[in-house]
Amino acid sequence: MSDAKAKTAVVTGSTRGIGYGIADSLVARGCNVVLSGPGQEACDAAAEKINAKHDSGAKALAIACDVTSESKVVALWDAAVEAFGGVDIWLNNAGMALTGPTLSNLPSDDFQTMLNINLLGAMNGCKTAFNGMKANGGAIYNMLGAGWDGNPVPGMIGYATSKAGLTFMTKSFVAEAAGSNVLVNSFAPGVVITEGFMREQERSGGTIPAARTAVLNIIGDHVDTIADWVAETMLNNEAHGELFNWLTPERIAERRAMIPARNILSEYDLIITD
């Protein structure tokens, strides 16, 4: 780990959604965080908002990065080390979900975009962070998503394919990193109601079938809930090769048994159809 008193984390894809929530939660817990996203303006705005919110003594630093470029990911690492003296935690969170079409109708560019960001981007992060951490130690985490378990997800064939590939890559990387002083783990956060989730709902007309709504009300969560869980886990974890799965069978069973029924979607502007 770095010699700095506060831990330092790099969170890719952290200008909004779950990545922003995780960065915010880490700073609240006294961890310095390097925020990243493709645009510097969005990065600056996110970091400014977090820094204005907390007085933990920790800081959010904004550095734009295109994770599909290995050289830019290396530059992100170098900037984090220069600013804070080292990196203790690296979270590959950057992702893109373009939902809706079947494979026969999915634009090739959309498929390639998801593979490049979700899989190649994570590979660049794993490679860069491991090479930077192997001397002093650290921890690398990959954020999984729908399809991580190999099961088909209707309307998400491109995204799910990239996440299934990320699961395989993570398992392989865990084996490669065994015996080093770098921990490699992953998160399966379930369905998080983010800006991206709402964007994709708008792309499909802003409607959700009632049957799908019933499922989402069981497996869906707010950003803050998942962000706090991820932050706490990373700051306290000493394990290697773990899959931290939020939606355990026990949690799902508890939610199914809730009276009245859980209704997380009631807080969002969505149209439910029969």
Short mmCIF file of N, CA and C in Angstrom, two decimals, residues 36 72 106 113 126 132 140 142 188-189 192 264 268:
data_model
loop_
_atom_site.label_atom_id
_atom_site.label_comp_id
_atom_site.label_asym_id
_atom_site.label_seq_id
_atom_site.Cartn_x
_atom_site.Cartn_y
_atom_site.Cartn_z
N SER A 36 -12.63 9.71 -12.80
CA SER A 36 -12.31 9.75 -14.23
C SER A 36 -13.54 9.50 -15.07
N LYS A 72 -3.60 6.14 -22.21
CA LYS A 72 -4.32 7.11 -21.38
C LYS A 72 -4.61 6.55 -19.99
N LEU A 106 -28.83 -5.30 -33.77
CA LEU A 106 -27.90 -4.49 -32.98
C LEU A 106 -26.82 -3.91 -33.89
N THR A 113 -18.57 -0.73 -29.21
CA THR A 113 -18.42 0.26 -28.14
C THR A 113 -18.49 -0.41 -26.78
N CYS A 126 -6.74 -3.30 -15.37
CA CYS A 126 -6.12 -4.41 -14.62
C CYS A 126 -4.62 -4.45 -14.88
N GLY A 132 1.63 -1.34 -11.70
CA GLY A 132 1.98 -0.26 -10.79
C GLY A 132 1.99 -0.67 -9.34
N ILE A 140 -7.23 -4.56 -6.79
CA ILE A 140 -7.92 -4.25 -8.03
C ILE A 140 -9.30 -4.91 -8.00
N ASN A 142 -13.05 -5.39 -10.30
CA ASN A 142 -13.81 -5.24 -11.54
C ASN A 142 -15.29 -5.21 -11.22
N ALA A 188 -20.62 -7.87 -8.05
CA ALA A 188 -21.86 -8.04 -8.80
C ALA A 188 -22.93 -7.24 -8.06
N PRO A 189 -23.23 -6.02 -8.52
CA PRO A 189 -24.08 -5.11 -7.73
C PRO A 189 -25.57 -5.27 -7.94
N VAL A 192 -28.90 -1.37 -10.51
CA VAL A 192 -28.80 -0.08 -9.83
C VAL A 192 -29.52 0.96 -10.68
N ILE A 264 -39.51 0.01 -5.10
CA ILE A 264 -38.45 1.01 -5.29
C ILE A 264 -38.71 1.88 -6.52
N TYR A 268 -39.47 6.79 -9.17
CA TYR A 268 -38.94 7.24 -10.46
C TYR A 268 -40.06 7.45 -11.45
#
